[in-house]
């Protein structure tokens, strides 16, 4: 079994979330139960959060960041921390 690169893992998670969101839209259009819709919305939210966490964790792993100094993309450790916490 081959391990997918981090970018592909993120894309897979985002595609899964897109599919779940499409299912939620269909459920609303079909007037499904509130409980089922909210359950699916929670799954979409979790999938998006996991994609965000993966992006941030890969950025931290790839970059050696000194506190207060930006990486090659201009992102500081403080900014990464804020991004991470925005997903929590």
C-alpha atoms as an extended CHARMM CRD file, in Angstrom:
* protein
*
        88  EXT
         1         1  UNK       CA              0.0000000000        0.0000000000        0.0000000000  PROA      1               0.0000000000
         2         2  UNK       CA              1.3680000000        3.4280000000       -0.9190000000  PROA      2               0.0000000000
         3         3  UNK       CA              1.0630000000        6.4240000000        1.3290000000  PROA      3               0.0000000000
         4         4  UNK       CA             -0.5240000000        9.4500000000       -0.2620000000  PROA      4               0.0000000000
         5         5  UNK       CA              1.3530000000       12.7170000000       -0.1080000000  PROA      5               0.0000000000
         6         6  UNK       CA             -0.0960000000       15.2980000000        2.3000000000  PROA      6               0.0000000000
         7         7  UNK       CA             -1.5330000000       17.4290000000       -0.5090000000  PROA      7               0.0000000000
         8         8  UNK       CA             -3.4480000000       14.4500000000       -1.8920000000  PROA      8               0.0000000000
         9         9  UNK       CA             -4.6880000000       13.5760000000        1.5960000000  PROA      9               0.0000000000
        10        10  UNK       CA             -6.0700000000       17.1040000000        1.9860000000  PROA      10              0.0000000000
        11        11  UNK       CA             -7.6940000000       16.9810000000       -1.4380000000  PROA      11              0.0000000000
        12        12  UNK       CA             -9.3200000000       13.6460000000       -0.6020000000  PROA      12              0.0000000000
        13        13  UNK       CA            -10.7130000000       15.0530000000        2.6450000000  PROA      13              0.0000000000
        14        14  UNK       CA            -12.0540000000       18.1350000000        0.8650000000  PROA      14              0.0000000000
        15        15  UNK       CA            -13.6710000000       16.0340000000       -1.8550000000  PROA      15              0.0000000000
        16        16  UNK       CA            -15.2910000000       13.8550000000        0.8070000000  PROA      16              0.0000000000
        17        17  UNK       CA            -16.6040000000       16.9960000000        2.5330000000  PROA      17              0.0000000000
        18        18  UNK       CA            -17.9440000000       18.2870000000       -0.7870000000  PROA      18              0.0000000000
        19        19  UNK       CA            -19.8070000000       15.0130000000       -1.2950000000  PROA      19              0.0000000000
        20        20  UNK       CA            -21.2340000000       15.2080000000        2.2160000000  PROA      20              0.0000000000
        21        21  UNK       CA            -22.3120000000       18.8180000000        1.6520000000  PROA      21              0.0000000000
        22        22  UNK       CA            -24.0380000000       17.8370000000       -1.5930000000  PROA      22              0.0000000000
        23        23  UNK       CA            -25.8780000000       15.1560000000        0.3950000000  PROA      23              0.0000000000
        24        24  UNK       CA            -26.9780000000       17.7740000000        2.9460000000  PROA      24              0.0000000000
        25        25  UNK       CA            -28.3030000000       20.0160000000        0.1690000000  PROA      25              0.0000000000
        26        26  UNK       CA            -30.2490000000       17.0740000000       -1.2510000000  PROA      26              0.0000000000
        27        27  UNK       CA            -31.6220000000       16.2670000000        2.1980000000  PROA      27              0.0000000000
        28        28  UNK       CA            -32.8470000000       19.8500000000        2.6720000000  PROA      28              0.0000000000
        29        29  UNK       CA            -34.4420000000       19.8430000000       -0.7820000000  PROA      29              0.0000000000
        30        30  UNK       CA            -36.1600000000       16.5360000000        0.0290000000  PROA      30              0.0000000000
        31        31  UNK       CA            -37.2970000000       17.9000000000        3.4130000000  PROA      31              0.0000000000
        32        32  UNK       CA            -35.5700000000       15.1580000000        5.4010000000  PROA      32              0.0000000000
        33        33  UNK       CA            -35.6420000000       15.2480000000        9.1890000000  PROA      33              0.0000000000
        34        34  UNK       CA            -33.8470000000       17.9970000000       11.0710000000  PROA      34              0.0000000000
        35        35  UNK       CA            -31.8950000000       15.4030000000       13.0740000000  PROA      35              0.0000000000
        36        36  UNK       CA            -30.5420000000       13.7190000000        9.9320000000  PROA      36              0.0000000000
        37        37  UNK       CA            -29.5980000000       17.0450000000        8.3340000000  PROA      37              0.0000000000
        38        38  UNK       CA            -27.7790000000       18.2960000000       11.4240000000  PROA      38              0.0000000000
        39        39  UNK       CA            -25.9630000000       14.9630000000       11.7550000000  PROA      39              0.0000000000
        40        40  UNK       CA            -24.7080000000       15.2810000000        8.1740000000  PROA      40              0.0000000000
        41        41  UNK       CA            -23.7670000000       18.9350000000        8.7180000000  PROA      41              0.0000000000
        42        42  UNK       CA            -21.6720000000       17.8750000000       11.7030000000  PROA      42              0.0000000000
        43        43  UNK       CA            -19.8980000000       15.3330000000        9.4860000000  PROA      43              0.0000000000
        44        44  UNK       CA            -19.1740000000       18.0270000000        6.8870000000  PROA      44              0.0000000000
        45        45  UNK       CA            -17.8310000000       20.3450000000        9.5610000000  PROA      45              0.0000000000
        46        46  UNK       CA            -15.5830000000       17.6280000000       10.9890000000  PROA      46              0.0000000000
        47        47  UNK       CA            -14.2420000000       16.7490000000        7.5230000000  PROA      47              0.0000000000
        48        48  UNK       CA            -13.3880000000       20.4000000000        6.8620000000  PROA      48              0.0000000000
        49        49  UNK       CA            -11.7410000000       20.7540000000       10.2700000000  PROA      49              0.0000000000
        50        50  UNK       CA             -9.6390000000       17.6600000000        9.6430000000  PROA      50              0.0000000000
        51        51  UNK       CA             -8.5190000000       19.0600000000        6.2900000000  PROA      51              0.0000000000
        52        52  UNK       CA             -7.5740000000       22.3230000000        7.9810000000  PROA      52              0.0000000000
        53        53  UNK       CA             -5.6630000000       20.5450000000       10.7350000000  PROA      53              0.0000000000
        54        54  UNK       CA             -3.8040000000       18.4970000000        8.1240000000  PROA      54              0.0000000000
        55        55  UNK       CA             -2.8060000000       21.6210000000        6.1980000000  PROA      55              0.0000000000
        56        56  UNK       CA             -1.5420000000       23.3110000000        9.3490000000  PROA      56              0.0000000000
        57        57  UNK       CA              0.2680000000       20.2340000000       10.6560000000  PROA      57              0.0000000000
        58        58  UNK       CA              2.0410000000       19.7480000000        7.3350000000  PROA      58              0.0000000000
        59        59  UNK       CA              3.0430000000       23.3960000000        7.2640000000  PROA      59              0.0000000000
        60        60  UNK       CA              4.4970000000       23.0960000000       10.7570000000  PROA      60              0.0000000000
        61        61  UNK       CA              6.3450000000       19.9010000000        9.8430000000  PROA      61              0.0000000000
        62        62  UNK       CA              7.7640000000       21.2970000000        6.5980000000  PROA      62              0.0000000000
        63        63  UNK       CA              8.9090000000       24.6520000000        7.9270000000  PROA      63              0.0000000000
        64        64  UNK       CA             11.3730000000       25.4160000000       10.6430000000  PROA      64              0.0000000000
        65        65  UNK       CA              9.8460000000       28.5280000000       12.0770000000  PROA      65              0.0000000000
        66        66  UNK       CA             11.5390000000       30.7420000000       14.6010000000  PROA      66              0.0000000000
        67        67  UNK       CA              9.0790000000       32.5700000000       16.7830000000  PROA      67              0.0000000000
        68        68  UNK       CA              8.1900000000       35.8960000000       15.2150000000  PROA      68              0.0000000000
        69        69  UNK       CA             10.0470000000       35.1770000000       11.9740000000  PROA      69              0.0000000000
        70        70  UNK       CA              7.9900000000       34.3150000000        8.8760000000  PROA      70              0.0000000000
        71        71  UNK       CA              8.5540000000       31.1510000000        6.8610000000  PROA      71              0.0000000000
        72        72  UNK       CA              9.1310000000       31.2580000000        3.0980000000  PROA      72              0.0000000000
        73        73  UNK       CA              5.4080000000       31.9900000000        2.6290000000  PROA      73              0.0000000000
        74        74  UNK       CA              5.4570000000       34.8950000000        5.0740000000  PROA      74              0.0000000000
        75        75  UNK       CA              3.6550000000       32.9670000000        7.8420000000  PROA      75              0.0000000000
        76        76  UNK       CA              4.8120000000       33.4390000000       11.4270000000  PROA      76              0.0000000000
        77        77  UNK       CA              4.4240000000       30.9590000000       14.2640000000  PROA      77              0.0000000000
        78        78  UNK       CA              1.8820000000       33.2910000000       15.8760000000  PROA      78              0.0000000000
        79        79  UNK       CA             -0.1690000000       33.3140000000       12.6690000000  PROA      79              0.0000000000
        80        80  UNK       CA             -0.0490000000       29.5180000000       12.4410000000  PROA      80              0.0000000000
        81        81  UNK       CA             -1.2120000000       29.2790000000       16.0400000000  PROA      81              0.0000000000
        82        82  UNK       CA             -4.1390000000       31.6070000000       15.3130000000  PROA      82              0.0000000000
        83        83  UNK       CA             -5.0790000000       29.5490000000       12.2610000000  PROA      83              0.0000000000
        84        84  UNK       CA             -4.9190000000       26.3620000000       14.2640000000  PROA      84              0.0000000000
        85        85  UNK       CA             -7.0410000000       27.7740000000       17.0690000000  PROA      85              0.0000000000
        86        86  UNK       CA             -9.5990000000       29.1210000000       14.6040000000  PROA      86              0.0000000000
        87        87  UNK       CA            -10.4080000000       25.4950000000       13.7590000000  PROA      87              0.0000000000
        88        88  UNK       CA            -10.8700000000       24.4860000000       17.3950000000  PROA      88              0.0000000000
